[in-house]
PDB file of C-alpha atoms in Angstrom:
ATOM      1  CA  UNK A  25      92.892  35.613 -25.990  1.00 47.00           C
ATOM      2  CA  UNK A  26      95.518  36.910 -23.515  1.00 51.00           C
ATOM      3  CA  UNK A  27      94.251  38.995 -20.639  1.00 63.00           C
ATOM      4  CA  UNK A  28      96.178  42.112 -19.718  1.00 83.00           C
ATOM      5  CA  UNK A  29      97.550  42.290 -16.184  1.00 89.00           C
ATOM      6  CA  UNK A  30      97.538  45.680 -14.465  1.00 91.00           C
ATOM      7  CA  UNK A  31      99.849  46.518 -11.588  1.00 93.00           C
ATOM      8  CA  UNK A  32      98.229  48.521  -8.796  1.00 93.00           C
ATOM      9  CA  UNK A  33     100.501  50.182  -6.242  1.00 92.00           C
ATOM     10  CA  UNK A  34      98.986  51.196  -2.904  1.00 93.00           C
ATOM     11  CA  UNK A  35     100.362  53.029   0.093  1.00 91.00           C
ATOM     12  CA  UNK A  36      98.219  52.765   3.214  1.00 92.00           C
ATOM     13  CA  UNK A  37      98.427  54.038   6.786  1.00 91.00           C
ATOM     14  CA  UNK A  38      96.141  53.243   9.693  1.00 92.00           C
ATOM     15  CA  UNK A  39      95.940  55.027  13.046  1.00 92.00           C
ATOM     16  CA  UNK A  40      94.708  53.961  16.441  1.00 93.00           C
ATOM     17  CA  UNK A  41      94.263  55.883  19.688  1.00 93.00           C
ATOM     18  CA  UNK A  42      94.677  53.778  22.804  1.00 93.00           C
ATOM     19  CA  UNK A  43      93.946  54.867  26.389  1.00 93.00           C
ATOM     20  CA  UNK A  44      97.276  54.983  28.246  1.00 94.00           C
ATOM     21  CA  UNK A  45      98.166  52.422  30.882  1.00 94.00           C
ATOM     22  CA  UNK A  46     101.342  54.115  32.096  1.00 94.00           C
ATOM     23  CA  UNK A  47     102.526  57.677  32.704  1.00 94.00           C
ATOM     24  CA  UNK A  48     106.169  58.664  33.138  1.00 95.00           C
ATOM     25  CA  UNK A  49     106.788  61.884  35.057  1.00 95.00           C
ATOM     26  CA  UNK A  50     109.985  63.723  34.088  1.00 95.00           C
ATOM     27  CA  UNK A  51     111.237  66.032  36.811  1.00 95.00           C
ATOM     28  CA  UNK A  52     114.462  67.514  38.080  1.00 94.00           C
ATOM     29  CA  UNK A  53     115.907  68.594  41.401  1.00 96.00           C
ATOM     30  CA  UNK A  54     117.895  71.792  41.026  1.00 96.00           C
ATOM     31  CA  UNK A  55     119.851  74.018  43.371  1.00 95.00           C
ATOM     32  CA  UNK A  56     121.668  77.306  42.799  1.00 94.00           C
ATOM     33  CA  UNK A  57     123.858  79.408  45.101  1.00 93.00           C
ATOM     34  CA  UNK A  58     127.212  81.032  45.819  1.00 93.00           C
ATOM     35  CA  UNK A  59     128.644  78.043  47.687  1.00 93.00           C
ATOM     36  CA  UNK A  60     129.217  74.885  45.681  1.00 93.00           C
ATOM     37  CA  UNK A  61     129.120  72.581  48.722  1.00 94.00           C
ATOM     38  CA  UNK A  62     125.921  74.132  50.061  1.00 95.00           C
ATOM     39  CA  UNK A  63     124.246  73.729  46.669  1.00 95.00           C
ATOM     40  CA  UNK A  64     125.341  70.101  46.445  1.00 94.00           C
ATOM     41  CA  UNK A  65     124.125  69.381  49.974  1.00 95.00           C
ATOM     42  CA  UNK A  66     120.750  70.993  49.260  1.00 95.00           C
ATOM     43  CA  UNK A  67     120.218  68.987  46.060  1.00 95.00           C
ATOM     44  CA  UNK A  68     121.418  65.792  47.736  1.00 95.00           C
ATOM     45  CA  UNK A  69     119.060  66.266  50.680  1.00 96.00           C
ATOM     46  CA  UNK A  70     115.995  66.959  48.500  1.00 96.00           C
ATOM     47  CA  UNK A  71     116.888  64.106  46.149  1.00 96.00           C
ATOM     48  CA  UNK A  72     117.181  61.748  49.128  1.00 96.00           C
ATOM     49  CA  UNK A  73     113.662  62.676  50.282  1.00 96.00           C
ATOM     50  CA  UNK A  74     112.195  62.445  46.769  1.00 96.00           C
ATOM     51  CA  UNK A  75     113.820  59.066  46.215  1.00 95.00           C
ATOM     52  CA  UNK A  76     112.551  57.772  49.567  1.00 96.00           C
ATOM     53  CA  UNK A  77     108.988  58.703  48.527  1.00 95.00           C
ATOM     54  CA  UNK A  78     109.413  56.978  45.178  1.00 96.00           C
ATOM     55  CA  UNK A  79     110.878  53.809  46.680  1.00 96.00           C
ATOM     56  CA  UNK A  80     107.991  53.569  49.157  1.00 96.00           C
ATOM     57  CA  UNK A  81     105.593  53.466  46.185  1.00 96.00           C
ATOM     58  CA  UNK A  82     107.713  51.224  43.954  1.00 96.00           C
ATOM     59  CA  UNK A  83     106.501  47.754  43.032  1.00 95.00           C
ATOM     60  CA  UNK A  84     107.406  46.522  39.560  1.00 92.00           C
ATOM     61  CA  UNK A  85     104.265  44.397  39.258  1.00 91.00           C
ATOM     62  CA  UNK A  86     101.619  46.099  41.403  1.00 92.00           C
ATOM     63  CA  UNK A  87     102.725  49.763  41.348  1.00 87.00           C
ATOM     64  CA  UNK A  88     101.680  52.484  41.738  1.00 96.00           C
ATOM     65  CA  UNK A  89     105.312  53.150  40.668  1.00 97.00           C
ATOM     66  CA  UNK A  90     106.444  50.379  38.314  1.00 96.00           C
ATOM     67  CA  UNK A  91     109.850  51.875  37.352  1.00 96.00           C
ATOM     68  CA  UNK A  92     112.062  54.853  38.119  1.00 97.00           C
ATOM     69  CA  UNK A  93     115.483  56.217  37.251  1.00 96.00           C
ATOM     70  CA  UNK A  94     117.733  58.899  38.739  1.00 95.00           C
ATOM     71  CA  UNK A  95     120.264  60.120  36.207  1.00 86.00           C
ATOM     72  CA  UNK A  96     121.801  62.951  34.208  1.00 75.00           C
ATOM     73  CA  UNK A  97     123.395  64.883  37.054  1.00 88.00           C
ATOM     74  CA  UNK A  98     125.067  68.048  35.800  1.00 92.00           C
ATOM     75  CA  UNK A  99     126.759  71.070  37.317  1.00 93.00           C
ATOM     76  CA  UNK A 100     127.754  74.450  35.952  1.00 93.00           C
ATOM     77  CA  UNK A 101     128.894  77.866  37.149  1.00 94.00           C
ATOM     78  CA  UNK A 102     128.795  81.468  35.949  1.00 91.00           C
ATOM     79  CA  UNK A 103     129.743  84.926  37.163  1.00 93.00           C
ATOM     80  CA  UNK A 104     127.328  87.785  37.849  1.00 88.00           C
ATOM     81  CA  UNK A 105     127.221  90.906  40.037  1.00 87.00           C
ATOM     82  CA  UNK A 106     126.962  88.793  43.206  1.00 85.00           C
ATOM     83  CA  UNK A 107     130.034  86.737  42.336  1.00 90.00           C
ATOM     84  CA  UNK A 108     130.478  83.187  41.033  1.00 93.00           C
ATOM     85  CA  UNK A 109     127.271  81.156  41.223  1.00 95.00           C
ATOM     86  CA  UNK A 110     126.995  77.397  41.116  1.00 95.00           C
ATOM     87  CA  UNK A 111     124.128  75.243  39.945  1.00 95.00           C
ATOM     88  CA  UNK A 112     123.495  71.509  40.144  1.00 95.00           C
ATOM     89  CA  UNK A 113     120.658  69.526  38.614  1.00 96.00           C
ATOM     90  CA  UNK A 114     119.618  65.865  38.787  1.00 96.00           C
ATOM     91  CA  UNK A 115     116.962  64.370  36.489  1.00 95.00           C
ATOM     92  CA  UNK A 116     114.400  61.863  37.763  1.00 96.00           C
ATOM     93  CA  UNK A 117     111.905  59.744  35.808  1.00 96.00           C
ATOM     94  CA  UNK A 118     109.042  57.942  37.544  1.00 97.00           C
ATOM     95  CA  UNK A 119     106.577  55.611  35.812  1.00 97.00           C
ATOM     96  CA  UNK A 120     103.093  55.218  37.318  1.00 96.00           C
ATOM     97  CA  UNK A 121     100.300  52.732  36.578  1.00 95.00           C
ATOM     98  CA  UNK A 122      97.869  54.570  38.876  1.00 93.00           C
ATOM     99  CA  UNK A 123      97.225  58.120  37.655  1.00 92.00           C
ATOM    100  CA  UNK A 124      95.350  59.167  40.782  1.00 90.00           C
ATOM    101  CA  UNK A 125      98.333  58.207  42.941  1.00 93.00           C
ATOM    102  CA  UNK A 126     100.571  60.038  40.492  1.00 93.00           C
ATOM    103  CA  UNK A 127      98.624  63.260  40.993  1.00 91.00           C
ATOM    104  CA  UNK A 128      98.779  62.945  44.773  1.00 91.00           C
ATOM    105  CA  UNK A 129     102.517  62.216  44.643  1.00 94.00           C
ATOM    106  CA  UNK A 130     103.195  65.188  42.361  1.00 92.00           C
ATOM    107  CA  UNK A 131     101.308  67.468  44.707  1.00 91.00           C
ATOM    108  CA  UNK A 132     103.553  66.253  47.510  1.00 92.00           C
ATOM    109  CA  UNK A 133     106.880  66.233  45.687  1.00 93.00           C
ATOM    110  CA  UNK A 134     106.473  69.779  44.359  1.00 92.00           C
ATOM    111  CA  UNK A 135     106.516  71.020  47.962  1.00 93.00           C
ATOM    112  CA  UNK A 136     110.260  70.280  48.034  1.00 95.00           C
ATOM    113  CA  UNK A 137     112.541  73.173  47.196  1.00 93.00           C
ATOM    114  CA  UNK A 138     114.017  73.061  43.716  1.00 94.00           C
ATOM    115  CA  UNK A 139     111.751  70.333  42.294  1.00 95.00           C
ATOM    116  CA  UNK A 140     110.303  71.012  38.832  1.00 93.00           C
ATOM    117  CA  UNK A 141     108.094  68.774  36.724  1.00 92.00           C
ATOM    118  CA  UNK A 142     108.846  69.105  33.017  1.00 91.00           C
ATOM    119  CA  UNK A 143     106.550  66.697  31.261  1.00 91.00           C
ATOM    120  CA  UNK A 144     104.344  63.626  31.526  1.00 93.00           C
ATOM    121  CA  UNK A 145     104.767  60.913  28.909  1.00 93.00           C
ATOM    122  CA  UNK A 146     101.701  58.697  28.415  1.00 93.00           C
ATOM    123  CA  UNK A 147     102.238  55.138  27.170  1.00 93.00           C
ATOM    124  CA  UNK A 148     100.954  51.561  27.113  1.00 92.00           C
ATOM    125  CA  UNK A 149     102.635  48.437  28.479  1.00 92.00           C
ATOM    126  CA  UNK A 150     105.112  46.562  26.292  1.00 91.00           C
ATOM    127  CA  UNK A 151     102.681  43.625  26.051  1.00 94.00           C
ATOM    128  CA  UNK A 152      99.839  45.867  24.884  1.00 93.00           C
ATOM    129  CA  UNK A 153     102.191  47.634  22.488  1.00 92.00           C
ATOM    130  CA  UNK A 154     103.108  44.335  20.791  1.00 93.00           C
ATOM    131  CA  UNK A 155      99.433  43.342  20.550  1.00 94.00           C
ATOM    132  CA  UNK A 156      98.571  46.668  18.928  1.00 93.00           C
ATOM    133  CA  UNK A 157     101.505  46.425  16.516  1.00 92.00           C
ATOM    134  CA  UNK A 158     100.254  43.057  15.248  1.00 93.00           C
ATOM    135  CA  UNK A 159      96.662  44.249  14.935  1.00 94.00           C
ATOM    136  CA  UNK A 160      97.611  47.489  13.166  1.00 93.00           C
ATOM    137  CA  UNK A 161      99.853  45.745  10.631  1.00 91.00           C
ATOM    138  CA  UNK A 162      97.085  43.291   9.774  1.00 93.00           C
ATOM    139  CA  UNK A 163      94.579  46.145   9.518  1.00 95.00           C
ATOM    140  CA  UNK A 164      96.939  48.077   7.212  1.00 93.00           C
ATOM    141  CA  UNK A 165      97.250  45.096   4.858  1.00 93.00           C
ATOM    142  CA  UNK A 166      93.477  44.566   4.751  1.00 94.00           C
ATOM    143  CA  UNK A 167      92.924  48.281   4.149  1.00 95.00           C
ATOM    144  CA  UNK A 168      95.492  48.311   1.329  1.00 94.00           C
ATOM    145  CA  UNK A 169      93.764  45.346  -0.314  1.00 95.00           C
ATOM    146  CA  UNK A 170      90.388  47.117  -0.079  1.00 95.00           C
ATOM    147  CA  UNK A 171      91.842  50.210  -1.712  1.00 96.00           C
ATOM    148  CA  UNK A 172      93.422  48.168  -4.517  1.00 95.00           C
ATOM    149  CA  UNK A 173      90.085  46.461  -5.148  1.00 95.00           C
ATOM    150  CA  UNK A 174      88.410  49.869  -5.439  1.00 95.00           C
ATOM    151  CA  UNK A 175      90.956  50.952  -8.046  1.00 95.00           C
ATOM    152  CA  UNK A 176      90.562  47.666  -9.919  1.00 94.00           C
ATOM    153  CA  UNK A 177      86.764  47.946  -9.881  1.00 94.00           C
ATOM    154  CA  UNK A 178      86.959  51.451 -11.361  1.00 95.00           C
ATOM    155  CA  UNK A 179      88.941  49.931 -14.242  1.00 91.00           C
ATOM    156  CA  UNK A 180      86.505  47.056 -14.713  1.00 92.00           C
ATOM    157  CA  UNK A 181      89.065  44.621 -13.323  1.00 92.00           C
ATOM    158  CA  UNK A 182      89.449  42.360 -10.308  1.00 92.00           C
ATOM    159  CA  UNK A 183      92.454  41.929  -8.018  1.00 92.00           C
ATOM    160  CA  UNK A 184      93.924  38.541  -8.764  1.00 91.00           C
ATOM    161  CA  UNK A 185      96.922  38.461  -6.432  1.00 91.00           C
ATOM    162  CA  UNK A 186      99.323  40.478  -4.366  1.00 90.00           C
ATOM    163  CA  UNK A 187     102.888  40.790  -5.612  1.00 89.00           C
ATOM    164  CA  UNK A 188     104.633  42.755  -2.873  1.00 88.00           C
ATOM    165  CA  UNK A 189     103.990  44.042   0.607  1.00 89.00           C
ATOM    166  CA  UNK A 190     106.680  46.386   1.938  1.00 86.00           C
ATOM    167  CA  UNK A 191     106.906  47.557   5.531  1.00 80.00           C
ATOM    168  CA  UNK A 192     107.174  51.323   5.573  1.00 73.00           C
ATOM    169  CA  UNK A 193     108.117  51.148   9.228  1.00 50.00           C
ATOM    170  CA  UNK A 194     105.990  50.990  12.306  1.00 47.00           C
ATOM    171  CA  UNK A 195     105.550  54.397  13.875  1.00 41.00           C
ATOM    172  CA  UNK A 196     104.601  54.891  17.472  1.00 44.00           C
ATOM    173  CA  UNK A 197     103.873  58.432  18.491  1.00 44.00           C
ATOM    174  CA  UNK A 198     103.158  58.603  22.160  1.00 41.00           C
ATOM    175  CA  UNK A 199     104.330  62.082  22.901  1.00 37.00           C
ATOM    176  CA  UNK A 200     103.311  63.529  26.192  1.00 36.00           C
ATOM    177  CA  UNK A 201      99.968  65.156  26.675  1.00 36.00           C
ATOM    178  CA  UNK A 202      98.529  67.095  29.529  1.00 33.00           C
ATOM    179  CA  UNK A 203     101.535  69.029  30.767  1.00 30.00           C
ATOM    180  CA  UNK A 204     103.734  68.465  27.714  1.00 29.00           C
ATOM    181  CA  UNK A 205     105.309  71.900  27.747  1.00 26.00           C
ATOM    182  CA  UNK A 206     104.200  73.169  31.137  1.00 31.00           C
ATOM    183  CA  UNK A 207     106.563  73.595  34.039  1.00 32.00           C
ATOM    184  CA  UNK A 208     104.963  73.096  37.433  1.00 34.00           C
ATOM    185  CA  UNK A 209     106.962  75.138  39.913  1.00 32.00           C
ATOM    186  CA  UNK A 210     106.991  75.261  43.685  1.00 33.00           C
ATOM    187  CA  UNK A 211     105.412  78.175  45.525  1.00 31.00           C
ATOM    188  CA  UNK A 212     102.303  80.300  45.319  1.00 29.00           C
ATOM    189  CA  UNK A 213     100.002  77.373  44.650  1.00 29.00           C
ATOM    190  CA  UNK A 214     101.867  76.433  41.483  1.00 30.00           C
ATOM    191  CA  UNK A 215     100.617  75.232  38.137  1.00 33.00           C
ATOM    192  CA  UNK A 216      97.937  72.624  38.566  1.00 35.00           C
ATOM    193  CA  UNK A 217      97.020  73.389  42.157  1.00 32.00           C
ATOM    194  CA  UNK A 218      93.503  74.221  43.235  1.00 32.00           C
ATOM    195  CA  UNK A 219      92.688  76.926  45.783  1.00 32.00           C
ATOM    196  CA  UNK A 220      93.476  74.456  48.520  1.00 37.00           C
ATOM    197  CA  UNK A 221      97.138  73.475  48.280  1.00 35.00           C
ATOM    198  CA  UNK A 222      96.245  69.949  49.415  1.00 40.00           C
ATOM    199  CA  UNK A 223      94.279  69.349  46.207  1.00 48.00           C
ATOM    200  CA  UNK A 224      95.803  66.609  44.060  1.00 57.00           C
ATOM    201  CA  UNK A 225      96.281  66.961  40.342  1.00 66.00           C
ATOM    202  CA  UNK A 226      93.307  65.679  38.363  1.00 69.00           C
ATOM    203  CA  UNK A 227      94.591  64.391  35.028  1.00 72.00           C
ATOM    204  CA  UNK A 228      92.666  63.569  31.896  1.00 77.00           C
ATOM    205  CA  UNK A 229      95.226  61.351  30.147  1.00 85.00           C
ATOM    206  CA  UNK A 230      95.824  61.852  26.450  1.00 86.00           C
ATOM    207  CA  UNK A 231      95.351  58.749  24.306  1.00 91.00           C
ATOM    208  CA  UNK A 232      98.473  57.171  22.857  1.00 92.00           C
ATOM    209  CA  UNK A 233      98.526  57.451  19.063  1.00 92.00           C
ATOM    210  CA  UNK A 234      99.914  54.435  17.221  1.00 91.00           C
ATOM    211  CA  UNK A 235     100.063  53.844  13.481  1.00 91.00           C
ATOM    212  CA  UNK A 236     101.262  51.384  10.857  1.00 90.00           C
ATOM    213  CA  UNK A 237     102.153  52.135   7.227  1.00 90.00           C
ATOM    214  CA  UNK A 238     102.725  49.768   4.329  1.00 90.00           C
ATOM    215  CA  UNK A 239     103.260  49.789   0.567  1.00 91.00           C
ATOM    216  CA  UNK A 240     101.823  46.995  -1.541  1.00 91.00           C
ATOM    217  CA  UNK A 241     101.691  45.995  -5.189  1.00 92.00           C
ATOM    218  CA  UNK A 242      98.647  44.084  -6.430  1.00 94.00           C
ATOM    219  CA  UNK A 243      97.942  42.452  -9.769  1.00 94.00           C
ATOM    220  CA  UNK A 244      94.543  42.947 -11.385  1.00 93.00           C
ATOM    221  CA  UNK A 245      93.050  41.520 -14.578  1.00 90.00           C
TER     222      UNK A 245
END
């Protein structure tokens, strides 16, 4: 007597929320005025001071700043009732491994004229990311097999083998939390300041969401 083989197709996703190990602050230094050279000098001076602070904290291994970049300089001009105005902006990214130091540094750097913090991106180290990728993929396969066995059991069958496992693509979603859409501006205490302007930011980091998705085909009989 020939036994009938049933194909069971399963799509499975697994999620994991990992406490962040790194935080990248995205900020810019911006100046605006009627004199192009004055604007450029102002931005250059503030950027020099900001960069000096960053470099004093930078240590690739020990931190608190493990990496930074100064890039995306842009200028533009427009005409209004006061005449032709000029604006210049330079983007800065700073990665911290110590979130307390990050808060203290932000409190300090926002005292400079024209500095704005746009977002904080929470993440894990590359080593931890690779470890989690491996673990999540294995978990997704085990979960898919469990699901297939449940389907087979409902049909009075047993999973005999797996025919195909297809990678649906590993998705890492570590979008910024905390101040994701907030702009912390200089003056008047500013977003995130306490009553005392010397208060440092107190962050509660948002976990980094990671996930893995697969498709698998099992044979049951």
